[in-house]
XYZ file of C-alpha atoms in Angstrom:
319
model
C 1.655 -4.585 3.309
C -1.860 -4.939 1.872
C -2.543 -1.263 2.668
C 0.713 -0.211 0.984
C -0.112 -2.218 -2.131
C -3.578 -0.654 -2.267
C -2.134 2.853 -1.939
C 0.377 2.185 -4.698
C -2.369 0.800 -6.917
C -4.556 3.862 -6.323
C -1.597 6.206 -6.902
C -0.795 4.508 -10.197
C -4.428 4.422 -11.315
C -5.122 8.073 -10.499
C -1.849 9.140 -12.059
C -2.509 7.268 -15.300
C -6.076 8.581 -15.522
C -4.783 11.924 -16.757
C -3.188 10.229 -19.740
C -6.181 8.196 -20.972
C -7.509 10.649 -23.566
C -4.057 11.530 -24.841
C -3.030 7.876 -24.948
C -5.996 6.950 -27.104
C -4.928 9.503 -29.674
C -1.255 8.634 -29.642
C -1.576 4.864 -29.669
C -3.805 4.500 -32.725
C -0.729 3.839 -34.883
C 2.463 2.002 -34.001
C 5.439 3.995 -32.739
C 7.761 5.038 -35.507
C 10.789 2.837 -35.900
C 14.037 3.539 -37.650
C 14.990 1.754 -40.885
C 16.269 -1.733 -40.161
C 14.693 -1.820 -36.696
C 13.400 -5.120 -35.336
C 9.670 -5.854 -35.827
C 7.392 -4.794 -33.011
C 7.014 -7.478 -30.344
C 3.616 -7.838 -28.701
C 3.351 -7.311 -24.953
C 0.728 -7.473 -22.233
C -1.831 -4.705 -22.470
C -1.626 -4.375 -26.260
C -5.021 -4.242 -28.012
C -5.300 -6.458 -31.099
C -7.829 -6.804 -33.906
C -8.042 -10.490 -34.823
C -9.739 -10.718 -38.210
C -10.863 -13.933 -39.901
C -12.041 -12.597 -43.256
C -13.841 -15.676 -44.532
C -15.514 -16.170 -41.118
C -16.276 -12.642 -39.838
C -18.211 -14.001 -36.854
C -14.847 -15.118 -35.426
C -13.291 -11.654 -35.744
C -12.823 -9.839 -32.449
C -10.794 -7.190 -30.625
C -8.855 -8.519 -27.648
C -6.291 -7.365 -25.093
C -3.117 -9.298 -24.371
C -3.663 -10.436 -20.791
C -1.165 -9.944 -17.930
C -0.093 -13.575 -18.420
C 0.705 -12.843 -22.094
C -2.203 -14.856 -23.506
C -5.256 -14.097 -25.651
C -8.733 -15.544 -25.187
C -10.226 -16.229 -28.623
C -13.419 -17.690 -29.995
C -13.167 -21.267 -31.204
C -9.452 -21.756 -30.452
C -9.415 -20.707 -26.775
C -6.200 -19.458 -25.149
C -3.192 -18.547 -27.300
C 0.248 -17.227 -26.313
C 0.763 -13.747 -27.810
C 3.308 -11.783 -25.746
C 6.806 -12.025 -27.180
C 5.613 -12.691 -30.726
C 5.462 -10.317 -33.665
C 2.142 -9.707 -35.415
C 3.344 -11.876 -38.309
C 4.258 -14.743 -35.982
C 0.898 -14.546 -34.241
C -0.878 -14.487 -37.604
C 0.923 -17.687 -38.605
C 0.050 -19.343 -35.294
C -3.625 -18.357 -35.474
C -3.896 -19.516 -39.068
C -2.712 -22.940 -37.924
C -5.036 -22.954 -34.895
C -8.141 -21.878 -36.831
C -7.120 -24.352 -39.554
C -7.800 -27.178 -37.106
C -11.485 -26.219 -37.159
C -12.191 -24.512 -40.506
C -10.852 -24.833 -44.035
C -8.226 -22.301 -45.264
C -8.859 -19.504 -42.742
C -7.736 -16.035 -43.848
C -6.345 -14.453 -40.680
C -4.888 -11.002 -40.031
C -3.571 -9.499 -36.783
C -3.745 -5.709 -36.481
C -2.268 -3.921 -33.469
C -4.709 -1.229 -32.390
C -2.845 0.222 -29.403
C 0.479 -0.098 -27.640
C -0.480 0.744 -24.070
C 2.316 -1.295 -22.557
C 5.024 0.539 -24.517
C 5.032 3.776 -22.566
C 6.392 5.222 -19.357
C 4.474 7.965 -17.590
C 5.980 11.095 -16.025
C 3.960 13.462 -13.848
C 3.945 15.568 -10.727
C 6.277 18.553 -10.494
C 7.477 18.548 -14.101
C 6.806 21.217 -16.691
C 4.825 18.999 -19.074
C 3.488 15.704 -17.658
C 3.747 13.171 -20.440
C 3.665 9.582 -21.593
C 6.902 8.652 -23.323
C 7.515 5.778 -25.698
C 9.635 3.005 -24.244
C 10.280 1.445 -27.653
C 13.764 2.985 -27.435
C 15.891 2.941 -24.244
C 14.862 5.638 -21.762
C 16.144 6.496 -18.285
C 14.474 8.268 -15.392
C 16.535 11.448 -15.857
C 15.973 11.378 -19.612
C 12.230 10.910 -19.164
C 12.026 13.892 -16.803
C 13.980 16.044 -19.258
C 11.618 15.000 -22.056
C 8.702 15.987 -19.797
C 10.021 19.548 -19.709
C 12.296 19.180 -16.700
C 11.703 19.889 -13.038
C 9.529 22.718 -11.775
C 11.002 24.997 -9.127
C 8.776 23.230 -6.589
C 10.146 19.768 -7.421
C 11.883 17.556 -4.912
C 14.690 16.286 -7.093
C 16.357 13.993 -4.557
C 13.351 11.706 -3.963
C 11.534 11.023 -7.236
C 9.057 8.147 -6.879
C 9.381 5.274 -9.360
C 6.409 2.880 -9.414
C 6.933 -0.426 -11.212
C 4.912 -3.625 -11.461
C 6.823 -6.611 -10.109
C 5.308 -10.093 -9.939
C 1.919 -8.622 -10.774
C 1.999 -6.092 -7.914
C 3.016 -2.407 -7.876
C 6.119 -1.513 -5.903
C 7.785 1.852 -5.439
C 11.135 3.328 -4.538
C 12.656 6.786 -4.385
C 15.402 7.798 -6.806
C 17.838 10.669 -6.212
C 17.664 12.265 -9.652
C 19.575 15.324 -8.421
C 22.574 13.069 -7.780
C 22.128 11.453 -11.203
C 22.135 14.839 -12.940
C 25.237 15.817 -10.964
C 27.020 12.673 -12.135
C 27.269 11.256 -8.618
C 25.010 8.263 -9.288
C 24.233 6.151 -12.372
C 20.964 6.771 -14.189
C 18.092 4.302 -13.795
C 16.743 2.573 -16.934
C 12.955 2.526 -17.233
C 10.768 -0.243 -18.576
C 7.375 -0.069 -20.249
C 4.599 0.624 -17.759
C 6.804 2.489 -15.268
C 5.302 5.530 -13.541
C 7.613 8.391 -12.533
C 6.110 10.811 -10.021
C 8.027 13.957 -9.026
C 7.017 15.056 -5.545
C 6.714 18.597 -4.274
C 9.607 19.839 -2.200
C 8.817 20.835 1.371
C 11.599 22.590 3.234
C 11.806 22.709 7.032
C 13.842 25.647 8.328
C 14.048 27.440 11.653
C 13.976 31.230 11.904
C 14.774 32.752 15.271
C 15.858 35.914 17.010
C 14.437 39.320 16.152
C 11.510 38.282 13.963
C 7.781 38.570 14.496
C 7.084 34.845 14.895
C 10.239 32.837 15.561
C 10.019 29.082 15.116
C 9.893 26.204 12.674
C 8.628 26.997 9.171
C 7.696 24.537 6.434
C 8.116 26.045 2.994
C 7.644 24.719 -0.522
C 10.080 24.885 -3.411
C 13.264 26.918 -3.549
C 13.347 29.300 -0.599
C 15.761 32.102 0.264
C 16.826 33.701 3.536
C 14.712 36.792 2.844
C 11.618 34.712 2.058
C 12.023 32.742 5.279
C 12.340 35.929 7.335
C 9.197 37.342 5.728
C 7.311 34.105 6.473
C 8.460 34.365 10.085
C 6.628 37.663 10.471
C 9.392 39.911 9.193
C 12.279 41.478 11.037
C 11.642 43.575 14.122
C 12.815 47.165 14.340
C 15.428 45.952 16.796
C 16.930 43.465 14.307
C 20.539 43.763 13.204
C 20.016 42.927 9.530
C 23.665 43.156 8.496
C 24.662 40.364 10.894
C 22.153 37.583 10.196
C 23.559 34.131 10.935
C 22.908 31.066 8.782
C 23.576 27.654 10.359
C 23.810 24.616 8.097
C 24.460 20.898 8.470
C 27.558 19.912 6.472
C 27.956 16.411 7.859
C 30.802 17.463 10.145
C 30.536 17.368 13.965
C 29.707 21.081 14.099
C 27.316 23.086 11.906
C 28.774 25.610 9.495
C 27.972 29.252 10.203
C 27.748 32.010 7.618
C 27.113 35.714 8.167
C 24.453 37.139 5.847
C 24.076 40.859 5.141
C 20.296 40.854 4.794
C 20.186 44.659 4.678
C 22.247 44.657 1.472
C 20.081 41.877 0.031
C 16.932 43.895 0.719
C 18.539 46.941 -0.913
C 19.435 44.919 -3.999
C 23.177 45.264 -3.482
C 23.736 41.565 -2.807
C 22.184 38.357 -4.037
C 19.809 36.451 -1.780
C 20.954 33.107 -0.352
C 19.044 29.884 -1.064
C 18.182 27.738 1.938
C 18.533 23.985 2.332
C 16.501 21.588 4.495
C 17.036 22.127 8.240
C 18.902 25.419 7.856
C 18.664 27.789 10.812
C 18.438 31.561 10.348
C 19.153 33.686 13.433
C 18.702 37.456 13.491
C 20.484 39.074 16.449
C 19.359 42.194 18.247
C 22.729 43.904 18.138
C 26.042 43.255 16.453
C 27.325 39.972 17.838
C 30.799 40.255 19.291
C 31.085 36.566 20.147
C 29.157 34.663 17.503
C 29.870 31.190 18.890
C 28.700 32.167 22.361
C 25.508 33.745 21.002
C 24.642 30.642 18.965
C 25.423 28.247 21.831
C 23.114 30.175 24.146
C 20.301 30.242 21.593
C 20.596 26.525 20.869
C 20.544 25.612 24.562
C 17.375 27.660 25.033
C 15.644 25.771 22.205
C 17.010 22.224 22.588
C 13.535 20.553 22.746
C 12.460 22.298 19.545
C 15.597 21.362 17.622
C 15.582 17.711 18.729
C 11.923 17.117 17.847
C 12.072 18.962 14.514
C 15.088 17.161 13.051
C 17.767 19.767 13.766
C 19.843 17.529 16.039
C 22.993 18.364 14.071
C 23.046 21.611 16.067
C 23.806 19.651 19.225
C 27.228 18.524 18.006
C 30.662 19.463 19.217
C 30.603 23.223 19.239
C 30.138 25.750 16.445
C 32.478 26.373 13.532
C 33.879 29.802 12.792
C 31.569 31.973 10.651
C 32.552 32.498 7.028
């Protein structure tokens, strides 16, 4: 657990490092608020100028600590988080008034570091986004330019501080965008990291180097065949078979006319994780029998590589 916490801390720190220069420029003035909006409430991490005009030696710049307190000259510890600047000014005037006559106190918020969420990784424009208004994980990604083609949309990492320690979980943003799951509200300080997508597929049959291939981003049947060393001269390109896990007892099978795709007459087919592409040597008269034989010959490979769905109850009819 200690190692996990350390890794999360390092991930968060390295991720936020890219925002430091930009943050300094953006946080010099308070986030814009709409007319009638509630006054800004101080939070941990905010930088404050505490000015005592008639006693300048007491003026100082301080950060609201993780426990929500300030450490100040003469008056010691003061609760700041949860108060507005005006409320804190009133409190400090009373506190300094216990030691000096008629102190003239002002509280100026220099930066609002705790009022942002951070979005990075495989997005078009990594960004820090104000959390002064409600923001969700899908909305934050959209505001960061959206996903890159290489993004893994079903396992976006959300890092959040809980009880003073960073914790992380994966969020299926693809399902959120499809309306299948509710969106996840973000809170100030959250870090959203979009991982790269790595796709494991198997290409077999009449190719130069049959076997398991790990690819990145959105990959098509033609790309996978090229990565597998290309089709042999003996390959039957108009009868390529695509096997896919659909959650049913047997994998779905689709015939792909790769020859027409290569000639530009048909559109290429996008692959999904753990798809299997088989290129036969001749036209296959009995597709199910051909696939069964190939699977039996490669059972150890399929089991160890995560393709166990192929070992179900037979093969469905090709589409």
